[in-house]
Short mmCIF file of C-alpha atoms and ligand atoms in Angstrom, two decimals:
data_model
loop_
_atom_site.label_atom_id
_atom_site.label_comp_id
_atom_site.label_asym_id
_atom_site.label_seq_id
_atom_site.Cartn_x
_atom_site.Cartn_y
_atom_site.Cartn_z
CA MET A 1 25.70 -59.65 -167.95
CA SER A 2 26.50 -56.65 -170.06
CA GLU A 3 24.65 -54.16 -172.25
CA ILE A 4 22.30 -57.01 -173.25
CA GLU A 5 20.66 -59.64 -171.06
CA VAL A 6 22.90 -62.37 -172.37
CA PRO A 7 26.17 -63.64 -170.84
CA GLU A 8 29.33 -62.96 -172.84
CA SER A 9 29.92 -66.72 -172.98
CA HIS A 10 26.78 -67.17 -175.10
CA PRO A 11 27.82 -68.48 -178.55
CA ARG A 12 25.72 -65.80 -180.29
CA TYR A 13 26.81 -63.00 -177.94
CA GLN A 14 28.56 -60.82 -180.53
CA SER A 15 25.73 -61.18 -183.01
CA LEU A 16 23.06 -60.40 -180.41
CA LEU A 17 25.03 -57.40 -179.15
CA THR A 18 25.35 -56.10 -182.71
CA ARG A 19 21.60 -56.42 -183.30
CA HIS A 20 20.88 -54.71 -180.02
CA ARG A 21 23.14 -51.75 -180.87
CA ILE A 22 21.61 -51.32 -184.33
CA GLU A 23 18.09 -51.51 -182.91
CA ASP A 24 19.04 -48.96 -180.30
CA GLY A 25 20.55 -46.79 -183.06
CA VAL A 26 17.23 -46.78 -184.89
CA LYS A 27 15.38 -45.83 -181.68
CA LYS A 28 17.80 -42.95 -181.07
CA GLY A 29 17.43 -41.66 -184.65
CA ILE A 30 21.06 -42.50 -185.49
CA THR A 31 20.53 -45.47 -187.77
CA SER A 32 18.06 -45.47 -190.67
CA THR A 33 15.60 -48.29 -191.33
CA GLN A 34 17.67 -48.95 -194.48
CA GLY A 35 20.54 -49.53 -192.07
CA LEU A 36 18.62 -52.49 -190.64
CA ILE A 37 18.58 -54.09 -194.08
CA ALA A 38 22.31 -53.49 -194.53
CA GLN A 39 22.85 -55.07 -191.10
CA GLY A 40 20.91 -58.17 -192.16
CA ARG A 41 22.95 -58.52 -195.30
CA GLY A 42 26.15 -58.08 -193.32
CA GLU A 43 25.14 -60.76 -190.82
CA ALA A 44 24.72 -63.32 -193.58
CA PHE A 45 28.25 -62.71 -194.89
CA ASP A 46 29.68 -62.64 -191.39
CA TYR A 47 28.07 -66.01 -190.67
CA LEU A 48 29.65 -67.46 -193.81
CA LEU A 49 33.06 -66.08 -192.82
CA GLY A 50 32.74 -67.74 -189.40
CA GLU A 51 32.05 -64.50 -187.48
CA ARG A 52 35.77 -63.90 -187.06
CA THR A 53 38.54 -61.89 -188.64
CA ILE A 54 40.05 -64.13 -191.30
CA PRO A 55 43.87 -63.86 -191.59
CA SER A 56 43.75 -62.01 -194.94
CA ALA A 57 41.39 -59.40 -193.41
CA ASP A 58 43.86 -58.90 -190.59
CA ARG A 59 46.56 -58.21 -193.20
CA ALA A 60 44.29 -55.66 -194.88
CA GLU A 61 43.65 -54.01 -191.49
CA ARG A 62 47.40 -53.58 -190.97
CA VAL A 63 47.75 -52.02 -194.42
CA ALA A 64 44.81 -49.71 -193.68
CA ALA A 65 46.59 -48.59 -190.50
CA ALA A 66 49.76 -47.84 -192.48
CA HIS A 67 47.75 -45.79 -195.02
CA LEU A 68 46.08 -43.76 -192.27
CA LEU A 69 49.41 -43.09 -190.53
CA LEU A 70 51.10 -41.99 -193.77
CA ALA A 71 48.17 -39.88 -194.99
CA GLU A 72 48.37 -36.10 -195.21
CA GLN A 73 44.68 -35.70 -194.50
CA PRO A 74 42.94 -38.89 -193.42
CA VAL A 75 39.19 -38.92 -192.81
CA LEU A 76 37.02 -41.59 -191.21
CA SER A 77 33.57 -41.51 -192.77
CA VAL A 78 30.81 -42.28 -190.26
CA ASN A 79 27.34 -43.54 -191.15
CA GLY A 80 24.38 -44.52 -188.99
CA ASN A 81 25.40 -48.15 -188.67
CA VAL A 82 28.97 -47.68 -187.48
CA ALA A 83 27.94 -44.78 -185.25
CA ALA A 84 25.57 -47.16 -183.47
CA LEU A 85 27.99 -50.09 -183.42
CA VAL A 86 31.40 -48.63 -182.56
CA PRO A 87 31.26 -44.93 -181.59
CA GLU A 88 34.03 -45.02 -178.98
CA GLU A 89 36.23 -47.17 -181.17
CA LEU A 90 35.87 -44.69 -184.07
CA VAL A 91 36.88 -41.82 -181.81
CA GLU A 92 39.89 -43.82 -180.62
CA LEU A 93 40.99 -44.68 -184.17
CA ALA A 94 40.69 -41.01 -185.15
CA GLU A 95 42.88 -40.02 -182.20
CA VAL A 96 45.55 -42.64 -182.80
CA THR A 97 45.87 -41.88 -186.53
CA ASP A 98 45.22 -38.14 -186.26
CA ALA A 99 42.27 -38.46 -188.63
CA ASP A 100 39.09 -36.39 -188.87
CA LEU A 101 35.65 -37.89 -188.29
CA GLU A 102 33.00 -36.90 -190.84
CA VAL A 103 29.36 -37.93 -190.77
CA ASN A 104 28.43 -38.96 -194.27
CA LEU A 105 24.99 -40.47 -194.86
CA PHE A 106 23.34 -42.27 -197.71
CA ASN A 107 19.89 -41.22 -196.52
CA ARG A 108 20.93 -37.75 -195.43
CA THR A 109 18.67 -35.77 -193.12
CA GLU A 110 19.86 -32.84 -191.00
CA GLU A 111 18.27 -34.45 -187.89
CA ARG A 112 20.19 -37.64 -188.34
CA ILE A 113 23.46 -35.82 -189.08
CA HIS A 114 23.07 -33.86 -185.83
CA ALA A 115 22.01 -36.94 -183.83
CA ILE A 116 25.18 -38.74 -184.96
CA VAL A 117 27.42 -35.72 -184.31
CA ASP A 118 25.97 -35.50 -180.75
CA HIS A 119 26.35 -39.25 -180.26
CA LEU A 120 30.04 -39.08 -181.25
CA HIS A 121 30.58 -36.12 -178.90
CA GLU A 122 29.01 -38.15 -176.09
CA HIS A 123 31.55 -40.87 -176.86
CA GLY A 124 34.53 -38.55 -176.58
CA ALA A 125 34.90 -36.90 -180.00
CA SER A 126 36.11 -33.30 -179.91
CA GLU A 127 35.45 -32.25 -183.50
CA VAL A 128 33.10 -33.94 -185.94
CA LYS A 129 32.73 -32.82 -189.55
CA GLY A 130 29.79 -33.35 -191.88
CA THR A 131 27.50 -30.44 -191.02
CA ALA A 132 29.05 -27.88 -193.41
CA ALA A 133 28.30 -29.97 -196.52
CA ASP A 134 29.80 -27.18 -198.64
CA GLU A 135 31.26 -29.34 -201.42
CA ARG A 136 30.00 -32.06 -203.76
CA ILE A 137 31.50 -35.33 -204.90
CA PRO A 138 31.40 -35.14 -208.71
CA GLY A 139 29.09 -37.56 -210.51
CA LEU A 140 26.50 -38.09 -207.77
CA ASP A 141 23.05 -36.64 -207.30
CA HIS A 142 22.80 -33.62 -205.03
CA GLU A 143 21.96 -35.10 -201.60
CA ARG A 144 24.33 -38.04 -201.78
CA ALA A 145 27.17 -35.87 -203.10
CA LYS A 146 27.35 -33.54 -200.08
CA VAL A 147 30.64 -33.49 -198.15
CA ASP A 148 32.73 -30.98 -196.21
CA SER A 149 35.28 -29.06 -198.28
CA ASP A 150 37.92 -29.46 -195.55
CA GLY A 151 36.90 -33.08 -194.84
CA ILE A 152 36.22 -35.91 -197.27
CA TYR A 153 36.47 -33.56 -200.26
CA ALA A 154 40.08 -32.65 -199.45
CA ALA A 155 41.14 -35.99 -197.94
CA ASP A 156 43.80 -38.16 -199.53
CA VAL A 157 42.85 -41.28 -197.56
CA VAL A 158 39.25 -42.09 -196.58
CA LEU A 159 38.07 -44.99 -194.44
CA VAL A 160 34.55 -45.88 -195.55
CA PRO A 161 32.67 -48.49 -193.59
CA LEU A 162 29.56 -49.84 -195.36
CA GLU A 163 29.63 -47.31 -198.17
CA ASP A 164 27.12 -47.60 -200.98
CA GLY A 165 28.59 -48.69 -204.28
CA ASP A 166 27.93 -45.48 -206.22
CA ARG A 167 29.65 -43.30 -203.72
CA ALA A 168 32.58 -45.67 -203.32
CA GLU A 169 33.07 -45.54 -207.09
CA ALA A 170 32.75 -41.74 -207.18
CA LEU A 171 35.34 -41.34 -204.40
CA ALA A 172 37.70 -43.70 -206.21
CA ALA A 173 37.22 -41.63 -209.40
CA MET A 174 38.39 -38.58 -207.40
CA GLY A 175 41.67 -40.43 -206.90
CA LYS A 176 41.28 -41.06 -203.18
CA THR A 177 42.82 -43.97 -201.38
CA GLU A 178 39.75 -45.81 -200.16
CA LEU A 179 39.86 -48.17 -197.23
CA VAL A 180 36.52 -49.99 -197.43
CA ILE A 181 35.05 -52.07 -194.61
CA ASP A 182 32.35 -54.32 -196.07
CA LEU A 183 31.67 -57.99 -195.40
CA ASN A 184 30.70 -58.67 -199.01
CA PRO A 185 33.82 -59.12 -201.17
CA LEU A 186 31.65 -58.82 -204.31
CA SER A 187 30.01 -55.51 -203.40
CA ARG A 188 30.62 -52.61 -205.76
CA SER A 189 32.21 -50.77 -202.84
CA GLN A 190 34.81 -53.48 -202.39
CA GLN A 191 35.39 -53.65 -206.12
CA ALA A 192 36.21 -49.89 -206.04
CA SER A 193 38.38 -50.07 -202.90
CA THR A 194 42.12 -49.54 -202.65
CA VAL A 195 42.20 -51.69 -199.52
CA PRO A 196 39.29 -54.15 -199.13
CA ILE A 197 38.70 -54.92 -195.46
CA ILE A 198 36.32 -57.87 -195.49
CA ASP A 199 35.44 -57.99 -191.82
CA ASN A 200 32.71 -56.82 -189.48
CA ALA A 201 33.17 -53.12 -188.62
CA ILE A 202 32.72 -54.11 -184.98
CA ARG A 203 36.00 -56.07 -185.19
CA ALA A 204 37.74 -54.13 -187.99
CA ILE A 205 37.78 -50.66 -186.41
CA PRO A 206 39.50 -51.73 -183.14
CA ALA A 207 41.84 -54.01 -185.12
CA ILE A 208 43.03 -51.11 -187.30
CA THR A 209 43.64 -49.07 -184.13
CA THR A 210 45.70 -51.89 -182.62
CA HIS A 211 47.78 -52.19 -185.79
CA ALA A 212 48.32 -48.42 -185.88
CA ARG A 213 49.52 -48.49 -182.27
CA VAL A 214 51.90 -51.37 -182.96
CA LEU A 215 53.30 -49.63 -186.07
CA GLN A 216 53.80 -46.47 -184.03
CA ARG A 217 55.36 -48.30 -181.07
CA ALA A 218 57.73 -50.19 -183.31
CA SER A 219 58.76 -46.75 -184.62
CA SER A 220 58.24 -48.10 -188.11
CA THR A 221 59.91 -45.77 -190.52
CA LEU A 222 58.00 -44.15 -193.36
CA GLU A 223 59.96 -46.44 -195.64
CA GLU A 224 58.77 -49.56 -193.78
CA MET A 225 55.17 -48.45 -193.89
CA ARG A 226 55.45 -47.72 -197.59
CA THR A 227 56.79 -51.23 -198.11
CA ILE A 228 53.79 -52.69 -196.22
CA ILE A 229 51.54 -50.73 -198.58
CA ASP A 230 53.47 -51.57 -201.75
CA GLU A 231 53.52 -55.30 -201.00
CA PHE A 232 49.75 -55.41 -200.50
CA ASP A 233 47.83 -57.38 -203.11
CA ARG A 234 44.17 -56.35 -203.08
CA GLU A 235 43.12 -58.96 -205.63
CA ALA A 236 44.49 -61.71 -203.39
CA ILE A 237 42.54 -60.31 -200.41
CA LEU A 238 39.26 -60.24 -202.37
CA ALA A 239 39.85 -63.74 -203.74
CA ASP A 240 40.73 -65.12 -200.32
CA ALA A 241 37.53 -63.87 -198.68
CA GLU A 242 35.44 -65.24 -201.54
CA ARG A 243 37.20 -68.59 -201.25
CA VAL A 244 36.52 -68.78 -197.48
CA ILE A 245 32.85 -67.93 -198.06
CA ARG A 246 32.47 -70.53 -200.81
CA ASN A 247 34.47 -73.29 -199.08
CA GLY A 248 33.37 -72.59 -195.53
CA SER A 249 36.95 -72.89 -194.24
CA ASP A 250 40.46 -71.47 -194.61
P1 ATP B 1 26.99 -52.26 -203.36
O1 ATP B 1 28.26 -51.79 -202.68
O2 ATP B 1 27.20 -53.51 -204.15
O3 ATP B 1 26.28 -51.15 -204.12
P2 ATP B 1 24.89 -51.87 -201.55
O4 ATP B 1 25.29 -50.45 -201.42
O5 ATP B 1 23.61 -52.20 -202.22
O6 ATP B 1 26.05 -52.70 -202.21
P3 ATP B 1 23.88 -52.34 -198.94
O7 ATP B 1 22.66 -53.17 -199.06
O8 ATP B 1 23.75 -50.89 -198.67
O9 ATP B 1 24.90 -52.56 -200.15
O10 ATP B 1 24.65 -53.09 -197.81
C1 ATP B 1 25.67 -52.59 -197.16
C2 ATP B 1 26.87 -53.53 -197.15
O11 ATP B 1 27.42 -53.44 -195.85
C3 ATP B 1 26.58 -55.02 -197.40
O12 ATP B 1 27.52 -55.51 -198.36
C4 ATP B 1 26.86 -55.69 -196.05
O13 ATP B 1 27.49 -56.94 -196.21
C5 ATP B 1 27.79 -54.72 -195.38
N1 ATP B 1 27.69 -54.67 -193.91
C6 ATP B 1 26.58 -54.57 -193.14
N2 ATP B 1 26.88 -54.54 -191.84
C7 ATP B 1 28.23 -54.60 -191.76
C8 ATP B 1 29.16 -54.56 -190.68
N3 ATP B 1 28.76 -54.47 -189.41
N4 ATP B 1 30.47 -54.61 -190.97
C9 ATP B 1 30.90 -54.70 -192.26
N5 ATP B 1 30.08 -54.74 -193.33
C10 ATP B 1 28.76 -54.68 -193.08
#
């Protein structure tokens, strides 16, 4: 038995664990009730993808790792869902890629920002941005536009798990390289992404970390990582996920 009263061999283990963590996130004031709806939508897409990382998503995760390693100022955006699902894994990815963590909420309240910052500290984070909120993303209404001037605002590469479509589009309009984790290949966020990662954040975050470690261990040169990025075809990745969802198989 683990965190939940279900053995890991249970066929729905991952899905039940995910629900448990989100529910727990709501109880702790980390995840919003809107986050529960997003979770439900995500589950439906994950089910259709076979609740696994499809090969094209794995390719996108490797490209995302290369982007984070080559970035001047990478930032991992953290919302209430991923904070509840993969806090330790986010801290680990930030360490491996030398990225900043920034709490960035759709339904922003100071209480929830602080609850998530504390939660990340409890899971090993040293510094967490998102409380300064001293800059605005152009083109968005006041609350949703708030970011840190030395965080997302200044970043060249931003990893955004489960971003809302408006903000994903506004970040893209700022010229940022956006690595978007979202199980729906048709979402506006994925349509605005530089690298669409169509996978569950619970699998995608650790997978990007593993790829980053492998790229580092193989002492991949900057040139090699640039080639990985240049050869990436985002349209093919979006089309592949949609095909798997529609056909129910690879
Ligand atoms: P759009 O981007 O089209 O504006 P939206 O902002 O209305 O969409 P939401 O209802 O906020 O979308 O849903 C959030 C998105 O996050 C959904 O597309 C859902 O599939 C996705 N999602 C939910 N949970 C996860 C998860 N654990 N991992 C990856 N994606 C997820």
